DNA sequence: GCAAAAGTGTTTTAGCTACACCCATGT
DNA sequence: ACATGGGTGTAGCTAAAACACTTTTGC
């Protein structure tokens, strides 16, 4: 693809996953505990090496299934960035990683899949705290993916990917509040979301959860973008 | 970074560039004519292979300098996506490309740099036309990068990267009109841009171009995002 | 004077904020 | 009854759209 034939470089490629979900109002990410060096015993993002006949997107989907037991077809999975610092892996001097943001509802059990090591949910806040450590440059990768998620909530309808097939407006509001770390005005949120074209579709059914009036159930609409965008108004945290 | 040691795969990596600029009101991209197989004689995006001691960001910057003679330090350069289809390069069965969006003012001559083949500006509209062809999957890469640029104009201040160090509000409006392919209301655009905090800063100077009242000159401000975002109202094309 | 682009003013309307208030359920 | 979350109404404000109008140059 270029004339610089003299110094081509062969490298290893991995797809690493930042799987996000909401559990009890907190943004969580799926991490595994490493059992090999380097960084044995430390927390890391799940991921794995590219194989011969697949695209990176497929690698990401496969690893998601293998390492976490989740179904990649059912959740939002998108490329975020490439990490290519020559020294990011102390062993081999060169491993390039493409990171993926995956958004999952809370339903699937956080526990491991078939051949997986132990995988578990940890709050993002804890892993991004100044003192926290993750293997490799995974803290940076996590931060970038979370930032991407925060931005996407504003202009796209991905927030529904955090919810089950049927959800209430309150569920959806919790997603925004957890990801953005703000408290939103309930009445205004309700209007904005139900008025937005193709964001949510009423199913007619209702869900009656502990305490309070039963909430109408919705499913995700066809639209992928919201215009005008959802506004992330700064207020005090819950 | 994962247990799948059995089927690791070594691959070639390139950084390919989508260098955009505005020339006489039209969005242009920098392309080179290939002189080697495959796709000899066809148009392609400039780019080149990753070397041992650099990050991909550095590869992109280096290729920009080598192939186009531009100064990478002075212009906006950002990662867009990774293309990893095993069959995207007919020769070697596996070349992974990371694409970069570069935004340049019109000033630098489009002509080639030192060791470069002939590089030239072509309108994006022409290359994305249904009948148009580009080498490899570069048409797709171009389309994705242009789409990224369109989105970024809404929420960020990158539009100034298309302009010289000093520019008029009219120059900036031309950028939006060329990239979005819409006509914007001149008075409203002026207010929106000058009122937005940190988007543009008046230099006090004026520029008197052919015909019309002299325009005040501005330079790019500190802000990186615009809130509320620039709105891309659908109207008829010029 | 006239054309052309820069820039200001003004009216109308959409949409957001804030907050009061009613609704339907469990305990 | 009352706590709890769901949902509607509404007044006030901000900013965008549309367009009339003034300003300052070249010819």
CSV table of N, CA and C in Angstrom, one decimal, chain B residues 25-97:
chain,number,residue,atom,x,y,z
B,25,UNK,N,-14.7,26.3,-2.5
B,25,UNK,CA,-16.1,25.9,-2.0
B,25,UNK,C,-16.4,24.5,-2.1
B,26,UNK,N,-15.5,23.6,-2.5
B,26,UNK,CA,-15.7,22.2,-2.7
B,26,UNK,C,-14.8,21.4,-1.8
B,27,UNK,N,-15.3,20.4,-1.2
B,27,UNK,CA,-14.5,19.5,-0.3
B,27,UNK,C,-13.6,18.6,-1.2
B,28,UNK,N,-12.3,18.7,-0.9
B,28,UNK,CA,-11.4,17.9,-1.7
B,28,UNK,C,-10.6,16.9,-0.8
B,29,UNK,N,-10.2,15.8,-1.4
B,29,UNK,CA,-9.3,14.9,-0.7
B,29,UNK,C,-8.1,14.6,-1.5
B,30,UNK,N,-7.0,14.3,-0.7
B,30,UNK,CA,-5.7,14.1,-1.4
B,30,UNK,C,-5.6,12.6,-1.8
B,31,UNK,N,-5.3,12.4,-3.0
B,31,UNK,CA,-5.1,11.0,-3.5
B,31,UNK,C,-3.8,10.9,-4.3
B,32,UNK,N,-3.3,9.7,-4.4
B,32,UNK,CA,-2.1,9.4,-5.1
B,32,UNK,C,-2.5,8.4,-6.2
B,33,UNK,N,-1.7,8.4,-7.3
B,33,UNK,CA,-1.9,7.4,-8.3
B,33,UNK,C,-1.0,6.3,-8.1
B,34,UNK,N,-1.5,5.0,-8.0
B,34,UNK,CA,-0.6,3.9,-7.7
B,34,UNK,C,0.2,3.5,-8.9
B,35,UNK,N,1.5,3.2,-8.7
B,35,UNK,CA,2.3,2.8,-9.9
B,35,UNK,C,2.7,1.3,-9.7
B,36,UNK,N,2.3,0.7,-8.6
B,36,UNK,CA,2.6,-0.8,-8.5
B,36,UNK,C,1.3,-1.6,-8.5
B,37,UNK,N,1.4,-2.8,-8.8
B,37,UNK,CA,0.3,-3.7,-8.6
B,37,UNK,C,0.2,-4.0,-7.1
B,38,UNK,N,-1.0,-4.3,-6.6
B,38,UNK,CA,-2.3,-4.3,-7.4
B,38,UNK,C,-2.8,-2.9,-7.5
B,39,UNK,N,-3.8,-2.8,-8.4
B,39,UNK,CA,-4.5,-1.5,-8.6
B,39,UNK,C,-3.6,-0.5,-9.2
B,40,UNK,N,-2.5,-0.9,-10.0
B,40,UNK,CA,-1.6,0.1,-10.6
B,40,UNK,C,-2.4,1.0,-11.5
B,41,UNK,N,-2.1,2.3,-11.4
B,41,UNK,CA,-2.8,3.3,-12.2
B,41,UNK,C,-4.1,3.8,-11.6
B,42,UNK,N,-4.6,3.1,-10.6
B,42,UNK,CA,-5.8,3.6,-9.9
B,42,UNK,C,-5.5,4.6,-8.8
B,43,UNK,N,-6.5,5.3,-8.4
B,43,UNK,CA,-6.3,6.3,-7.3
B,43,UNK,C,-6.4,5.6,-6.0
B,44,UNK,N,-5.6,6.1,-5.0
B,44,UNK,CA,-5.7,5.5,-3.7
B,44,UNK,C,-5.4,6.6,-2.7
B,45,UNK,N,-5.7,6.3,-1.4
B,45,UNK,CA,-5.4,7.2,-0.3
B,45,UNK,C,-3.9,7.0,0.0
B,46,UNK,N,-3.2,8.1,0.3
B,46,UNK,CA,-1.8,7.9,0.7
B,46,UNK,C,-1.7,7.2,2.1
B,47,UNK,N,-0.6,6.6,2.3
B,47,UNK,CA,-0.5,5.8,3.5
B,47,UNK,C,0.8,5.0,3.5
B,48,UNK,N,1.1,4.3,4.6
B,48,UNK,CA,2.3,3.4,4.5
B,48,UNK,C,2.3,2.5,5.8
B,49,UNK,N,3.3,1.7,5.8
B,49,UNK,CA,3.4,0.7,6.8
B,49,UNK,C,4.0,1.2,8.1
B,50,UNK,N,3.5,0.6,9.2
B,50,UNK,CA,4.0,0.8,10.5
B,50,UNK,C,5.5,0.4,10.6
B,51,UNK,N,6.3,1.2,11.3
B,51,UNK,CA,7.7,0.7,11.6
B,51,UNK,C,7.8,0.3,13.0
B,52,UNK,N,9.0,-0.2,13.3
B,52,UNK,CA,9.2,-0.9,14.6
B,52,UNK,C,9.1,0.0,15.8
B,53,UNK,N,9.5,1.2,15.7
B,53,UNK,CA,9.6,1.9,17.0
B,53,UNK,C,8.5,3.0,17.1
B,54,UNK,N,7.5,3.0,16.2
B,54,UNK,CA,6.6,4.1,16.3
B,54,UNK,C,5.2,3.6,16.6
B,55,UNK,N,4.4,4.6,17.1
B,55,UNK,CA,2.9,4.3,17.2
B,55,UNK,C,2.3,4.6,15.9
B,56,UNK,N,1.1,4.1,15.7
B,56,UNK,CA,0.4,4.3,14.4
B,56,UNK,C,0.2,5.8,14.2
B,57,UNK,N,-0.1,6.6,15.3
B,57,UNK,CA,-0.2,8.0,15.2
B,57,UNK,C,1.0,8.6,14.5
B,58,UNK,N,2.2,8.1,14.9
B,58,UNK,CA,3.4,8.6,14.3
B,58,UNK,C,3.6,8.2,12.9
B,59,UNK,N,3.2,7.0,12.6
B,59,UNK,CA,3.2,6.5,11.2
B,59,UNK,C,2.4,7.5,10.3
B,60,UNK,N,1.2,7.8,10.8
B,60,UNK,CA,0.3,8.7,10.0
B,60,UNK,C,1.0,10.0,9.8
B,61,UNK,N,1.6,10.6,10.9
B,61,UNK,CA,2.2,11.9,10.8
B,61,UNK,C,3.4,11.8,9.8
B,62,UNK,N,4.2,10.7,9.9
B,62,UNK,CA,5.4,10.6,9.1
B,62,UNK,C,4.9,10.5,7.6
B,63,UNK,N,3.9,9.6,7.3
B,63,UNK,CA,3.5,9.5,5.9
B,63,UNK,C,3.0,10.8,5.4
B,64,UNK,N,2.3,11.5,6.2
B,64,UNK,CA,1.8,12.8,5.8
B,64,UNK,C,2.9,13.7,5.3
B,65,UNK,N,4.0,13.7,6.1
B,65,UNK,CA,5.1,14.5,5.7
B,65,UNK,C,5.8,14.0,4.5
B,66,UNK,N,6.0,12.7,4.5
B,66,UNK,CA,6.8,12.1,3.4
B,66,UNK,C,6.0,12.1,2.0
B,67,UNK,N,4.7,11.8,2.1
B,67,UNK,CA,4.0,11.7,0.9
B,67,UNK,C,3.4,13.0,0.4
B,68,UNK,N,3.2,13.9,1.2
B,68,UNK,CA,2.5,15.1,0.8
B,68,UNK,C,3.3,16.4,1.1
B,69,UNK,N,4.4,16.3,1.8
B,69,UNK,CA,5.1,17.5,2.1
B,69,UNK,C,4.5,18.4,3.1
B,70,UNK,N,3.4,18.0,3.7
B,70,UNK,CA,2.7,18.9,4.7
B,70,UNK,C,3.4,18.7,6.1
B,71,UNK,N,3.1,19.6,7.0
B,71,UNK,CA,3.7,19.6,8.3
B,71,UNK,C,2.6,19.0,9.2
B,72,UNK,N,2.8,17.8,9.7
B,72,UNK,CA,1.8,17.1,10.6
B,72,UNK,C,1.5,17.9,11.9
B,73,UNK,N,2.5,18.6,12.4
B,73,UNK,CA,2.3,19.3,13.6
B,73,UNK,C,1.3,20.4,13.5
B,74,UNK,N,1.1,20.9,12.3
B,74,UNK,CA,0.2,22.1,12.2
B,74,UNK,C,-1.2,21.8,11.9
B,75,UNK,N,-1.5,20.5,11.6
B,75,UNK,CA,-2.9,20.2,11.3
B,75,UNK,C,-3.6,19.1,12.1
B,76,UNK,N,-4.8,19.2,12.1
B,76,UNK,CA,-5.6,18.2,12.8
B,76,UNK,C,-5.5,16.8,12.3
B,77,UNK,N,-5.2,15.8,13.1
B,77,UNK,CA,-5.0,14.4,12.7
B,77,UNK,C,-5.6,13.5,13.7
B,78,UNK,N,-6.6,12.7,13.3
B,78,UNK,CA,-7.2,11.8,14.3
B,78,UNK,C,-7.6,10.5,13.7
B,79,UNK,N,-7.5,9.5,14.5
B,79,UNK,CA,-7.8,8.1,14.1
B,79,UNK,C,-9.3,8.0,13.8
B,80,UNK,N,-9.6,7.2,12.8
B,80,UNK,CA,-11.1,7.0,12.5
B,80,UNK,C,-11.5,5.6,12.7
B,81,UNK,N,-10.9,4.6,12.0
B,81,UNK,CA,-11.3,3.3,12.1
B,81,UNK,C,-10.3,2.3,11.6
B,82,UNK,N,-10.6,1.0,11.8
B,82,UNK,CA,-9.7,-0.1,11.5
B,82,UNK,C,-10.4,-1.0,10.5
B,83,UNK,N,-9.7,-1.3,9.4
B,83,UNK,CA,-10.2,-2.1,8.4
B,83,UNK,C,-9.4,-3.4,8.3
B,84,UNK,N,-10.1,-4.6,8.5
B,84,UNK,CA,-9.4,-5.8,8.8
B,84,UNK,C,-9.9,-7.0,8.0
B,85,UNK,N,-10.7,-6.8,7.0
B,85,UNK,CA,-11.2,-7.9,6.2
B,85,UNK,C,-10.0,-8.6,5.6
B,86,UNK,N,-10.0,-10.0,5.8
B,86,UNK,CA,-8.8,-10.7,5.3
B,86,UNK,C,-8.5,-10.6,3.9
B,87,UNK,N,-9.5,-10.3,3.1
B,87,UNK,CA,-9.4,-10.3,1.6
B,87,UNK,C,-9.2,-8.9,1.1
B,88,UNK,N,-9.0,-7.9,1.9
B,88,UNK,CA,-9.0,-6.5,1.4
B,88,UNK,C,-7.8,-6.2,0.6
B,89,UNK,N,-6.7,-6.9,0.8
B,89,UNK,CA,-5.6,-6.8,-0.1
B,89,UNK,C,-5.3,-8.1,-0.9
B,90,UNK,N,-5.5,-8.0,-2.2
B,90,UNK,CA,-5.4,-9.2,-3.0
B,90,UNK,C,-4.1,-9.9,-2.9
B,91,UNK,N,-3.0,-9.2,-2.6
B,91,UNK,CA,-1.7,-9.8,-2.6
B,91,UNK,C,-1.5,-10.7,-1.4
B,92,UNK,N,-1.5,-10.1,-0.2
B,92,UNK,CA,-0.9,-10.8,0.9
B,92,UNK,C,-2.0,-11.4,1.9
B,93,UNK,N,-3.2,-11.3,1.5
B,93,UNK,CA,-4.3,-12.0,2.2
B,93,UNK,C,-4.5,-11.3,3.6
B,94,UNK,N,-3.6,-10.5,4.0
B,94,UNK,CA,-3.9,-9.9,5.3
B,94,UNK,C,-3.1,-8.6,5.5
B,95,UNK,N,-3.7,-7.5,5.4
B,95,UNK,CA,-3.2,-6.2,5.7
B,95,UNK,C,-4.2,-5.4,6.5
B,96,UNK,N,-3.9,-5.1,7.7
B,96,UNK,CA,-4.9,-4.3,8.4
B,96,UNK,C,-4.5,-2.8,8.3
B,97,UNK,N,-5.5,-2.0,8.1
B,97,UNK,CA,-5.3,-0.6,7.9
B,97,UNK,C,-6.0,0.2,9.0
